[in-house]
Tab-separated table of C-alpha atoms in Angstrom:
chain	number	residue	atom	x	y	z
U	1	MET	CA	-40.385	-24.963	-7.782
U	2	SER	CA	-38.096	-26.304	-10.472
U	3	GLN	CA	-38.644	-24.872	-13.922
U	4	PRO	CA	-36.925	-25.956	-17.147
U	5	ILE	CA	-35.378	-23.439	-19.512
U	6	ARG	CA	-36.709	-23.920	-23.049
U	7	SER	CA	-35.980	-20.468	-24.521
U	8	ALA	CA	-33.475	-17.708	-23.904
U	9	LEU	CA	-32.813	-14.139	-24.989
U	10	VAL	CA	-29.086	-13.420	-25.191
U	11	SER	CA	-27.917	-9.862	-25.965
U	12	VAL	CA	-24.666	-8.747	-24.380
U	13	TYR	CA	-22.013	-6.081	-24.797
U	14	TYR	CA	-19.207	-8.232	-23.375
U	15	LYS	CA	-19.036	-11.642	-25.009
U	16	ASP	CA	-16.010	-13.097	-23.248
U	17	ARG	CA	-16.708	-16.050	-20.914
U	18	LEU	CA	-20.033	-16.715	-22.682
U	19	GLU	CA	-18.996	-19.800	-24.700
U	20	PRO	CA	-19.630	-22.506	-22.022
U	21	LEU	CA	-23.090	-21.139	-21.282
U	22	VAL	CA	-24.011	-21.042	-24.985
U	23	ALA	CA	-22.690	-24.606	-25.375
U	24	LEU	CA	-24.921	-25.784	-22.505
U	25	LEU	CA	-28.003	-24.115	-23.995
U	26	LYS	CA	-27.226	-25.730	-27.343
U	27	GLU	CA	-26.785	-29.132	-25.681
U	28	HIS	CA	-30.234	-28.894	-24.084
U	29	GLY	CA	-31.952	-27.698	-27.260
U	30	VAL	CA	-32.853	-24.288	-25.841
U	31	THR	CA	-34.327	-21.877	-28.396
U	32	ILE	CA	-32.038	-18.830	-28.470
U	33	TYR	CA	-33.078	-15.335	-29.563
U	34	SER	CA	-30.389	-12.748	-30.068
U	35	THR	CA	-29.320	-9.461	-31.662
U	36	GLY	CA	-26.492	-8.050	-33.750
U	37	GLY	CA	-22.996	-8.930	-32.630
U	38	THR	CA	-24.215	-11.387	-30.008
U	39	GLN	CA	-26.182	-13.280	-32.640
U	40	GLN	CA	-23.062	-13.543	-34.802
U	41	PHE	CA	-21.026	-14.721	-31.805
U	42	ILE	CA	-23.548	-17.474	-30.987
U	43	GLU	CA	-23.668	-18.596	-34.608
U	44	GLU	CA	-19.874	-18.877	-34.555
U	45	GLN	CA	-20.254	-21.264	-31.607
U	46	GLY	CA	-22.347	-23.516	-33.842
U	47	ALA	CA	-25.591	-22.959	-31.940
U	48	PRO	CA	-28.860	-22.274	-33.758
U	49	VAL	CA	-30.125	-18.762	-33.075
U	50	THR	CA	-33.166	-16.720	-34.079
U	51	ALA	CA	-32.786	-13.002	-34.711
U	52	VAL	CA	-34.971	-10.830	-32.498
U	53	GLU	CA	-36.131	-9.062	-35.673
U	54	SER	CA	-37.579	-12.363	-36.862
U	55	LEU	CA	-39.392	-12.786	-33.538
U	56	THR	CA	-40.850	-9.275	-33.505
U	57	GLY	CA	-41.291	-8.757	-37.235
U	58	PHE	CA	-39.704	-5.333	-36.781
U	59	PRO	CA	-36.140	-4.282	-37.676
U	60	ALA	CA	-33.635	-2.578	-35.391
U	61	VAL	CA	-33.970	1.187	-35.947
U	62	PHE	CA	-32.299	4.487	-35.082
U	63	GLY	CA	-28.786	3.138	-35.269
U	64	GLY	CA	-29.628	0.228	-32.996
U	65	ARG	CA	-31.192	2.395	-30.278
U	66	VAL	CA	-34.405	0.369	-30.587
U	67	LYS	CA	-34.026	-3.387	-31.037
U	68	THR	CA	-35.631	-5.342	-28.217
U	69	LEU	CA	-38.172	-2.743	-27.067
U	70	HIS	CA	-41.180	-4.617	-28.422
U	71	PRO	CA	-44.314	-6.216	-26.875
U	72	THR	CA	-43.371	-9.637	-28.219
U	73	VAL	CA	-40.062	-9.590	-26.367
U	74	PHE	CA	-41.346	-8.054	-23.143
U	75	GLY	CA	-44.563	-10.060	-23.285
U	76	GLY	CA	-42.502	-13.230	-23.594
U	77	ILE	CA	-40.602	-12.269	-20.457
U	78	LEU	CA	-43.362	-10.742	-18.346
U	79	HIS	CA	-46.396	-12.926	-18.887
U	80	ARG	CA	-47.208	-15.037	-15.843
U	81	ARG	CA	-47.183	-18.747	-16.532
U	82	HIS	CA	-49.558	-19.447	-13.626
U	83	GLU	CA	-52.194	-16.943	-14.803
U	84	ALA	CA	-54.636	-18.455	-17.296
U	85	SER	CA	-55.501	-15.036	-18.724
U	86	ASP	CA	-51.818	-14.248	-19.374
U	87	LEU	CA	-51.338	-17.592	-21.112
U	88	GLN	CA	-54.437	-16.985	-23.205
U	89	GLU	CA	-53.210	-13.521	-24.268
U	90	ALA	CA	-49.756	-14.852	-25.079
U	91	GLU	CA	-51.298	-17.489	-27.321
U	92	GLN	CA	-53.684	-14.966	-28.881
U	93	HIS	CA	-50.841	-12.593	-29.805
U	94	GLN	CA	-48.403	-15.397	-30.688
U	95	ILE	CA	-45.942	-14.408	-27.963
U	96	PRO	CA	-43.598	-17.287	-27.109
U	97	PRO	CA	-42.304	-17.518	-23.523
U	98	ILE	CA	-38.726	-16.458	-22.744
U	99	ASP	CA	-37.416	-18.364	-19.731
U	100	LEU	CA	-33.862	-17.016	-19.551
U	101	VAL	CA	-32.565	-13.482	-20.155
U	102	ILE	CA	-28.817	-12.970	-20.479
U	103	VAL	CA	-28.169	-9.254	-20.833
U	104	ASP	CA	-25.471	-6.882	-19.604
U	105	LEU	CA	-25.348	-3.086	-19.808
U	106	TYR	CA	-23.390	-0.683	-21.961
U	107	PRO	CA	-20.206	0.464	-20.170
U	108	PHE	CA	-21.496	3.868	-19.076
U	109	GLU	CA	-19.297	4.181	-15.963
U	110	GLU	CA	-16.162	3.134	-17.841
U	111	THR	CA	-16.917	5.610	-20.656
U	112	VAL	CA	-17.259	8.468	-18.163
U	113	ALA	CA	-13.994	7.466	-16.478
U	114	SER	CA	-12.222	7.487	-19.851
U	115	GLY	CA	-12.906	11.212	-20.241
U	116	ALA	CA	-15.006	10.664	-23.369
U	117	LEU	CA	-17.038	13.454	-24.953
U	118	GLU	CA	-20.568	13.914	-23.649
U	119	GLN	CA	-22.142	12.638	-26.882
U	120	ASP	CA	-20.227	9.366	-26.500
U	121	VAL	CA	-21.181	9.087	-22.840
U	122	ILE	CA	-24.860	9.613	-23.631
U	123	GLU	CA	-24.793	6.842	-26.236
U	124	LYS	CA	-23.654	4.475	-23.492
U	125	ILE	CA	-26.858	4.998	-21.502
U	126	ASP	CA	-28.518	1.622	-21.957
U	127	ILE	CA	-32.278	1.638	-22.495
U	128	GLY	CA	-33.241	-1.757	-23.873
U	129	GLY	CA	-30.793	-3.678	-21.714
U	130	ILE	CA	-31.836	-2.144	-18.431
U	131	SER	CA	-35.513	-2.607	-19.329
U	132	LEU	CA	-34.960	-6.284	-20.123
U	133	LEU	CA	-33.144	-6.833	-16.836
U	134	ARG	CA	-35.899	-5.164	-14.833
U	135	ALA	CA	-38.596	-7.114	-16.631
U	136	ALA	CA	-36.888	-10.469	-16.153
U	137	ALA	CA	-36.067	-9.720	-12.519
U	138	LYS	CA	-39.652	-8.641	-11.827
U	139	ASN	CA	-40.948	-11.934	-13.204
U	140	PHE	CA	-38.410	-14.078	-11.336
U	141	ARG	CA	-41.192	-16.559	-10.535
U	142	ASP	CA	-40.882	-17.704	-14.138
U	143	VAL	CA	-37.670	-16.237	-15.560
U	144	LEU	CA	-33.971	-16.558	-14.762
U	145	VAL	CA	-32.000	-13.347	-15.371
U	146	VAL	CA	-28.215	-13.178	-15.840
U	147	SER	CA	-26.966	-9.593	-15.617
U	148	SER	CA	-23.171	-9.851	-15.720
U	149	ARG	CA	-20.404	-11.871	-17.336
U	150	ASP	CA	-19.145	-12.436	-13.789
U	151	GLN	CA	-22.161	-14.743	-13.338
U	152	TYR	CA	-21.680	-16.928	-16.421
U	153	ALA	CA	-19.523	-19.598	-14.769
U	154	ALA	CA	-21.803	-19.951	-11.737
U	155	VAL	CA	-24.954	-20.068	-13.873
U	156	THR	CA	-23.409	-22.671	-16.189
U	157	GLU	CA	-22.523	-24.806	-13.174
U	158	LEU	CA	-26.024	-24.357	-11.733
U	159	LEU	CA	-27.758	-25.390	-14.960
U	160	GLN	CA	-25.445	-28.356	-15.467
U	161	ALA	CA	-26.279	-29.600	-11.984
U	162	LYS	CA	-30.051	-29.164	-12.436
U	163	GLY	CA	-30.519	-30.345	-16.007
U	164	CYS	CA	-30.992	-26.847	-17.460
U	165	ALA	CA	-33.687	-26.036	-14.911
U	166	THR	CA	-33.794	-23.643	-11.931
U	167	ASP	CA	-35.575	-23.381	-8.599
U	168	LEU	CA	-37.462	-20.339	-7.373
U	169	GLU	CA	-34.674	-19.604	-4.879
U	170	ASP	CA	-32.141	-19.555	-7.720
U	171	ARG	CA	-34.225	-17.160	-9.777
U	172	ARG	CA	-34.875	-14.842	-6.844
U	173	HIS	CA	-31.119	-14.669	-6.113
U	174	TYR	CA	-30.270	-13.626	-9.656
U	175	ALA	CA	-33.215	-11.198	-9.758
U	176	ALA	CA	-31.794	-9.395	-6.734
U	177	ALA	CA	-28.387	-9.276	-8.453
U	178	ALA	CA	-30.022	-7.747	-11.537
U	179	PHE	CA	-31.705	-5.013	-9.506
U	180	GLU	CA	-28.340	-4.309	-7.856
U	181	ALA	CA	-26.840	-3.880	-11.328
U	182	THR	CA	-29.626	-1.577	-12.543
U	183	SER	CA	-29.682	0.545	-9.376
U	184	HIS	CA	-25.900	1.027	-9.528
U	185	TYR	CA	-26.159	1.925	-13.199
U	186	ASP	CA	-28.901	4.496	-12.639
U	187	THR	CA	-26.954	6.018	-9.751
U	188	GLN	CA	-23.937	6.591	-11.989
U	189	ILE	CA	-26.119	8.157	-14.678
U	190	PHE	CA	-27.802	10.474	-12.184
U	191	ARG	CA	-24.480	11.612	-10.746
U	192	TYR	CA	-23.188	12.381	-14.240
U	193	MET	CA	-26.307	14.152	-15.481
U	194	ALA	CA	-26.821	16.172	-12.281
U	195	GLN	CA	-23.350	17.736	-12.328
U	196	GLY	CA	-23.603	21.513	-12.274
U	197	THR	CA	-27.375	21.529	-11.751
U	198	GLU	CA	-29.505	22.225	-8.696
U	199	LEU	CA	-30.261	18.496	-8.559
U	200	SER	CA	-26.660	17.659	-7.653
U	201	GLY	CA	-27.359	18.562	-4.025
U	202	ALA	CA	-31.011	17.559	-3.915
U	203	ALA	CA	-30.334	13.909	-3.125
U	204	LEU	CA	-27.334	11.811	-2.162
U	205	LYS	CA	-26.958	8.829	-4.473
U	206	LEU	CA	-24.194	6.381	-3.598
U	207	SER	CA	-23.432	2.989	-5.049
U	208	GLU	CA	-20.030	1.463	-4.352
U	209	LYS	CA	-18.811	-2.005	-5.238
U	210	PRO	CA	-17.455	-4.575	-4.940
U	211	ALA	CA	-18.126	-5.474	-1.321
U	212	THR	CA	-15.187	-6.885	0.634
U	213	PRO	CA	-16.097	-8.504	3.976
U	214	LEU	CA	-13.532	-7.633	6.654
U	215	ARG	CA	-12.403	-9.852	9.512
U	216	TYR	CA	-14.405	-7.526	11.743
U	217	GLY	CA	-15.079	-3.836	12.203
U	218	GLU	CA	-13.419	-1.372	14.544
U	219	ASN	CA	-13.624	-4.013	17.292
U	220	PRO	CA	-14.014	-7.806	17.128
U	221	HIS	CA	-17.683	-7.725	18.139
U	222	GLN	CA	-18.542	-5.442	15.174
U	223	ALA	CA	-19.055	-6.752	11.636
U	224	GLY	CA	-17.363	-4.743	8.889
U	225	THR	CA	-17.401	-4.474	5.092
U	226	PHE	CA	-15.449	-2.294	2.663
U	227	TYR	CA	-17.331	-1.115	-0.424
U	228	GLY	CA	-15.085	-0.019	-3.249
U	229	ASP	CA	-12.357	-1.172	-5.603
U	230	LEU	CA	-9.165	-1.465	-3.571
U	231	ASN	CA	-7.477	-3.105	-6.537
U	232	ALA	CA	-7.738	0.179	-8.429
U	233	LEU	CA	-5.604	1.844	-5.744
U	234	PHE	CA	-3.215	-0.866	-4.533
U	235	ASP	CA	-1.458	-4.033	-5.499
U	236	GLN	CA	-1.108	-6.024	-2.285
U	237	LEU	CA	2.289	-7.692	-2.574
U	238	HIS	CA	2.379	-9.427	0.797
U	239	GLY	CA	0.634	-9.943	4.110
U	240	LYS	CA	-2.726	-10.643	5.643
U	241	GLN	CA	-6.047	-9.157	4.639
U	242	LEU	CA	-6.488	-5.488	5.445
U	243	SER	CA	-8.692	-4.921	8.490
U	244	TYR	CA	-11.171	-2.120	9.189
U	245	ASN	CA	-8.630	-0.257	11.325
U	246	ASN	CA	-5.884	-0.864	8.751
U	247	LEU	CA	-8.072	0.731	6.098
U	248	VAL	CA	-8.851	3.768	8.250
U	249	ASP	CA	-5.130	4.301	8.882
U	250	VAL	CA	-4.215	3.636	5.258
U	251	ASP	CA	-6.740	6.272	4.174
U	252	ALA	CA	-5.199	8.811	6.538
U	253	ALA	CA	-1.696	7.921	5.348
U	254	VAL	CA	-2.529	8.234	1.658
U	255	LEU	CA	-4.222	11.603	2.133
U	256	LEU	CA	-1.290	12.937	4.157
U	257	MET	CA	1.296	11.785	1.604
U	258	GLN	CA	-0.643	13.569	-1.144
U	259	GLU	CA	0.783	16.777	0.335
U	260	PHE	CA	4.309	15.582	-0.519
U	261	ALA	CA	4.677	15.303	-4.278
U	262	ALA	CA	6.560	12.342	-5.675
U	263	ALA	CA	8.659	14.772	-7.716
U	264	GLY	CA	9.861	16.517	-4.549
U	265	PRO	CA	12.273	15.348	-1.833
U	266	ALA	CA	11.947	11.864	-0.388
U	267	ALA	CA	9.220	11.820	2.263
U	268	CYS	CA	8.124	9.311	4.881
U	269	ALA	CA	5.191	9.388	7.285
U	270	ILE	CA	4.409	6.997	10.128
U	271	LEU	CA	0.833	7.000	11.403
U	272	LYS	CA	-0.910	5.515	14.404
U	273	HIS	CA	-4.665	5.736	14.861
U	274	THR	CA	-4.854	8.124	11.846
U	275	ASN	CA	-2.421	10.658	13.331
U	276	ALA	CA	1.151	11.127	12.180
U	277	CYS	CA	3.674	10.222	14.866
U	278	GLY	CA	6.561	10.809	12.469
U	279	VAL	CA	6.947	12.775	9.234
U	280	ALA	CA	10.156	13.793	7.517
U	281	GLN	CA	11.697	14.824	4.204
U	282	ALA	CA	15.321	14.236	3.233
U	283	ASP	CA	17.658	13.786	0.290
U	284	THR	CA	17.232	9.992	0.473
U	285	LEU	CA	14.336	7.788	1.502
U	286	HIS	CA	16.610	5.981	3.949
U	287	GLN	CA	17.295	9.238	5.807
U	288	ALA	CA	13.685	10.387	5.586
U	289	TYR	CA	12.565	7.170	7.283
U	290	LEU	CA	15.196	7.453	10.038
U	291	ASN	CA	14.177	11.055	10.682
U	292	ALA	CA	10.480	10.157	10.742
U	293	LEU	CA	11.113	7.273	13.127
U	294	SER	CA	13.088	9.509	15.480
U	295	CYS	CA	9.997	11.680	16.025
U	296	ASP	CA	8.357	8.973	18.140
U	297	PRO	CA	9.827	5.455	17.890
U	298	VAL	CA	7.463	4.278	20.648
U	299	SER	CA	4.232	5.135	18.806
U	300	ALA	CA	5.685	3.887	15.510
U	301	PHE	CA	5.427	0.320	16.836
U	302	GLY	CA	2.525	-1.357	15.010
U	303	GLY	CA	1.853	1.664	12.831
U	304	VAL	CA	1.258	2.355	9.147
U	305	ILE	CA	4.150	3.712	7.080
U	306	ILE	CA	3.898	5.499	3.740
U	307	VAL	CA	6.631	6.852	1.454
U	308	ASN	CA	6.630	8.809	-1.797
U	309	LYS	CA	9.636	7.087	-3.416
U	310	PRO	CA	10.452	3.477	-4.366
U	311	VAL	CA	11.711	1.476	-1.388
U	312	ASP	CA	15.367	0.481	-1.900
U	313	ALA	CA	17.269	-2.303	-0.124
U	314	ALA	CA	18.969	-0.008	2.399
U	315	THR	CA	15.637	1.471	3.474
U	316	ALA	CA	14.085	-1.982	3.575
U	317	GLU	CA	16.819	-3.174	5.952
U	318	GLU	CA	16.007	-0.302	8.334
U	319	LEU	CA	12.261	-0.821	8.038
U	320	ASN	CA	12.658	-4.508	8.763
U	321	LYS	CA	13.951	-3.697	12.249
U	322	LEU	CA	10.543	-2.259	13.201
U	323	PHE	CA	7.257	-4.064	13.765
U	324	PHE	CA	4.663	-2.277	11.645
U	325	GLU	CA	1.316	-3.284	10.170
U	326	VAL	CA	1.352	-1.733	6.696
U	327	LEU	CA	3.900	-0.209	4.316
U	328	ILE	CA	2.677	1.796	1.310
U	329	ALA	CA	5.026	2.811	-1.497
U	330	PRO	CA	4.824	3.651	-5.205
U	331	GLU	CA	7.274	0.816	-5.898
U	332	PHE	CA	9.575	-1.714	-4.233
U	333	ALA	CA	13.027	-2.565	-5.555
U	334	ALA	CA	13.431	-6.255	-6.410
U	335	GLU	CA	16.093	-6.689	-3.721
U	336	ALA	CA	13.943	-4.895	-1.120
U	337	LEU	CA	10.889	-7.159	-1.361
U	338	PRO	CA	12.410	-10.360	0.090
U	339	ILE	CA	13.668	-8.386	3.080
U	340	LEU	CA	10.247	-6.911	3.798
U	341	GLN	CA	8.423	-10.168	3.106
U	342	SER	CA	10.357	-11.942	5.838
U	343	LYS	CA	7.500	-11.169	8.262
U	344	LYS	CA	4.450	-13.253	7.285
U	345	ASN	CA	1.629	-10.892	8.239
U	346	ARG	CA	3.260	-7.608	7.247
U	347	ILE	CA	1.093	-5.878	4.624
U	348	LEU	CA	2.939	-4.401	1.642
U	349	LEU	CA	0.936	-2.180	-0.704
U	350	ARG	CA	2.125	-0.802	-4.019
U	351	GLN	CA	0.099	2.339	-4.607
U	352	LYS	CA	-1.255	3.153	-8.049
U	353	PRO	CA	-2.127	6.621	-9.317
U	354	VAL	CA	-5.801	7.281	-8.692
U	355	GLN	CA	-8.126	10.260	-8.503
U	356	PHE	CA	-10.038	10.448	-5.242
U	357	PRO	CA	-13.668	11.598	-4.955
U	358	ALA	CA	-14.290	15.320	-4.676
U	359	LYS	CA	-16.736	14.694	-1.804
U	360	GLN	CA	-16.458	13.036	1.593
U	361	VAL	CA	-19.417	11.193	3.110
U	362	LYS	CA	-20.075	10.045	6.669
U	363	THR	CA	-23.055	8.508	8.436
U	364	LEU	CA	-24.402	10.694	11.229
U	365	LEU	CA	-27.436	10.329	13.508
U	366	ASN	CA	-30.206	8.935	11.302
U	367	GLY	CA	-28.709	10.231	8.074
U	368	VAL	CA	-25.581	11.083	6.149
U	369	ILE	CA	-23.465	14.232	5.875
U	370	GLU	CA	-21.409	15.195	2.853
U	371	GLN	CA	-18.737	17.815	2.381
U	372	ASP	CA	-16.174	18.928	-0.165
U	373	PHE	CA	-12.818	17.258	0.206
U	374	ASP	CA	-10.316	19.636	1.851
U	375	LYS	CA	-7.884	20.244	-1.021
U	376	VAL	CA	-6.485	23.501	0.346
U	377	VAL	CA	-3.030	23.718	1.862
U	378	GLU	CA	-1.403	27.091	2.334
U	379	GLY	CA	2.074	28.014	1.202
U	380	ALA	CA	4.358	30.998	1.577
U	381	ALA	CA	2.293	33.025	-0.897
U	382	ASP	CA	-0.699	32.723	1.438
U	383	PHE	CA	1.126	33.805	4.591
U	384	ARG	CA	0.319	37.257	5.982
U	385	THR	CA	2.912	38.396	8.498
U	386	VAL	CA	1.280	40.273	11.385
U	387	THR	CA	4.272	40.701	13.747
U	388	ASP	CA	7.290	42.957	13.861
U	389	SER	CA	9.514	39.954	13.190
U	390	VAL	CA	9.341	38.441	9.722
U	391	PRO	CA	9.990	34.682	9.409
U	392	THR	CA	13.240	33.706	7.743
U	393	ALA	CA	13.298	31.614	4.572
U	394	GLU	CA	14.100	28.533	6.663
U	395	GLU	CA	11.255	29.289	9.054
U	396	VAL	CA	8.843	29.753	6.139
U	397	ALA	CA	9.825	26.311	4.817
U	398	ALA	CA	9.292	24.869	8.290
U	399	LEU	CA	5.887	26.552	8.599
U	400	GLU	CA	4.798	25.146	5.232
U	401	PHE	CA	5.878	21.673	6.314
U	402	ALA	CA	4.145	21.992	9.695
U	403	LEU	CA	0.884	23.069	8.044
U	404	LYS	CA	0.825	19.974	5.834
U	405	VAL	CA	1.019	17.759	8.901
U	406	CYS	CA	-1.370	19.942	10.912
U	407	LYS	CA	-4.070	19.672	8.236
U	408	HIS	CA	-4.152	15.876	8.647
U	409	THR	CA	-4.002	15.731	12.455
U	410	LYS	CA	-7.012	15.418	14.769
U	411	SER	CA	-8.261	18.627	16.370
U	412	ASN	CA	-7.413	20.299	18.586
U	413	THR	CA	-3.868	20.022	17.342
U	414	ILE	CA	-0.540	21.768	17.626
U	415	VAL	CA	2.381	20.743	15.422
U	416	LEU	CA	6.009	21.556	16.221
U	417	ALA	CA	8.511	21.219	13.387
U	418	ARG	CA	11.632	22.266	11.592
U	419	ALA	CA	11.975	22.355	7.817
U	420	GLY	CA	11.401	18.778	6.662
U	421	GLN	CA	11.064	17.327	10.166
U	422	LEU	CA	8.128	16.812	12.504
U	423	LEU	CA	9.329	17.236	16.082
U	424	ALA	CA	6.080	16.495	17.899
U	425	SER	CA	2.356	17.105	17.791
U	426	GLY	CA	-0.419	17.375	20.321
U	427	VAL	CA	-3.478	15.640	18.914
U	428	GLY	CA	-7.189	15.373	19.615
U	429	GLN	CA	-7.159	17.509	22.743
U	430	THR	CA	-10.143	19.383	24.161
U	431	SER	CA	-7.853	22.320	24.958
U	432	ARG	CA	-5.315	23.867	22.597
U	433	VAL	CA	-3.093	24.567	25.597
U	434	ASP	CA	-3.161	20.871	26.435
U	435	ALA	CA	-2.273	20.058	22.821
U	436	LEU	CA	0.721	22.393	23.005
U	437	ARG	CA	1.931	21.070	26.345
U	438	GLN	CA	1.587	17.511	25.038
U	439	ALA	CA	3.662	18.387	21.969
U	440	ILE	CA	6.394	20.122	23.986
U	441	GLU	CA	6.642	17.281	26.483
U	442	LYS	CA	6.750	14.708	23.695
U	443	ALA	CA	9.472	16.569	21.803
U	444	HIS	CA	11.613	16.812	24.911
U	445	SER	CA	11.054	13.149	25.772
U	446	PHE	CA	12.607	12.126	22.448
U	447	GLY	CA	15.542	14.498	22.760
U	448	PHE	CA	14.482	17.329	20.455
U	449	ASP	CA	15.661	20.875	21.155
U	450	LEU	CA	12.836	23.261	20.313
U	451	GLN	CA	15.058	26.332	20.100
U	452	GLY	CA	14.328	27.911	16.726
U	453	ALA	CA	11.496	25.507	15.872
U	454	VAL	CA	8.101	26.573	14.494
U	455	MET	CA	4.520	25.923	15.558
U	456	ALA	CA	1.356	25.349	13.500
U	457	SER	CA	-2.176	25.429	14.890
U	458	ASP	CA	-5.250	24.088	13.113
U	459	ALA	CA	-7.399	26.967	14.424
U	460	PHE	CA	-7.011	30.410	15.945
U	461	PHE	CA	-5.730	31.199	19.444
U	462	PRO	CA	-8.513	32.706	21.591
U	463	PHE	CA	-5.924	33.826	24.152
U	464	PRO	CA	-2.183	34.562	24.060
U	465	ASP	CA	-1.341	31.654	26.417
U	466	CYS	CA	-0.256	29.240	23.671
U	467	VAL	CA	2.087	31.800	22.143
U	468	GLU	CA	3.607	32.540	25.549
U	469	ILE	CA	4.128	28.845	26.359
U	470	ALA	CA	5.632	28.234	22.921
U	471	GLY	CA	7.966	31.210	23.260
U	472	GLU	CA	9.254	29.925	26.594
U	473	ALA	CA	9.974	26.577	24.898
U	474	GLY	CA	12.077	28.244	22.182
U	475	ILE	CA	9.568	28.418	19.298
U	476	ARG	CA	10.481	31.296	16.978
U	477	ALA	CA	7.694	31.337	14.362
U	478	VAL	CA	3.971	30.533	14.375
U	479	VAL	CA	1.359	29.912	11.683
U	480	GLN	CA	-2.359	29.951	12.416
U	481	PRO	CA	-5.539	30.825	10.517
U	482	GLY	CA	-6.463	33.844	12.643
U	483	GLY	CA	-10.020	35.022	13.082
U	484	SER	CA	-10.259	35.423	16.852
U	485	ILE	CA	-11.560	38.700	18.228
U	486	LYS	CA	-8.415	38.572	20.358
U	487	ASP	CA	-5.932	37.915	17.563
U	488	GLN	CA	-4.088	41.072	18.522
U	489	ASP	CA	-3.340	39.668	21.998
U	490	SER	CA	-1.438	36.778	20.433
U	491	VAL	CA	0.312	39.130	18.013
U	492	ALA	CA	1.371	41.365	20.899
U	493	ALA	CA	2.700	38.349	22.803
U	494	CYS	CA	4.795	37.377	19.774
U	495	ASN	CA	6.180	40.881	19.537
U	496	ARG	CA	7.157	40.859	23.219
U	497	LEU	CA	8.926	37.531	22.777
U	498	GLY	CA	10.590	38.379	19.440
U	499	MET	CA	8.570	35.713	17.569
U	500	ALA	CA	7.173	35.854	14.032
U	501	MET	CA	3.534	35.070	13.330
U	502	VAL	CA	1.782	34.566	10.000
U	503	LEU	CA	-1.931	34.164	9.378
U	504	THR	CA	-3.455	32.084	6.578
U	505	GLY	CA	-7.182	32.798	6.864
U	506	VAL	CA	-7.906	29.070	6.438
U	507	ARG	CA	-8.899	26.691	9.246
U	508	HIS	CA	-8.250	22.938	9.053
U	509	PHE	CA	-10.380	21.320	11.758
U	510	LYS	CA	-10.315	17.519	11.588
U	511	HIS	CA	-12.920	15.840	13.776
């Protein structure tokens, strides 16, 4: 049913975008109650306003911690206009009705993200605001609640169209939005307060927004939505909307490139279905891309490419020869962009610095599993040589490189590499021997000589067969986590074949 708005409580932290809504309320003679800075703002707009203190007969106390927490305010919001007893009590206690509540919340999440001191974070836990939102949303039969400045324009348009009145459907919609705002807010507070306590693992509280509908999910018959702020991570400079599968591959690409610091050599990775089909480092980005492409130019078709240096014109010219879905870079030279934008649907993403969550979450069965993000990657200092042969400095560099790729490749996996160059990988196999044979065959098919190359395995070798096959192919050094009861069999095989083997003690399964 349509219900006119005759009175409103307006108390907001962010006052931008509010002017048109205040002007509309003034135009329709709506009685406005307000507090502090919001009251001053409304007065500056030339609208009459009544201080909440005048309504309640009680001043704001405790440095403003208590302003609106009063029976007159909450009674005005919560009393039911269709209940005779509520109307009688409201009249008895001189509680005027409040038909519209415009309230936002203190910026708790933003204050946490700023690295502020705990005392400043705690002061941004909103008490009155969140209570007002919940009260107004609960009584949506009679009250319209506006919980965000993002709603001001739509609400102004709605009220203009309906003569400063609303329908029940309108009020229910904005009530749901208010409960979304309060639930998200409480989730952020819980996650902050529970850090370092036994409660941090007692319940999984997630609230991610905004929601971005995707064209479809993994396949066209599946609906898909991304929840999160992509704009905090990327500026999309060109191309069509990212799809579900694009996002999965982009995630894999970004995590892989984190292993190659921007301050180090130029690096390029090409991924297909979350696995790297080409990774290389070189003195220039142009050469790094050519080397990465040479790993597997067939799989690179339609893939996702990521680099750790700004894309220059020469590299852009080479990239433009290949059909790919997405290119991610920290920056694009002005002369490179027009070259890359020549293909209409090609997605170009400029990556911004961002800190990723410390936890990973995945739905499973009828619940959710969570784990720590795998931040470990082993270097030379972590290698324990267990063979008679000791890897050379060049082989150590190659083993470090191979491990970075191996960590981000689906299990079971074997990675064959030289320093700064992926030669081939066997991915997602049910047998490690199959993974190795796949990698060897792939390397040979693209003209790579494996003599003197190195091998990385994401888990231990239960038998010496992989070492023996690798030795026959020319592999000279191996890195693996170790931990098999038959580790010594693989070590002995390396010694027979004159190969070096190092153990890390760390497994990197990726399912």
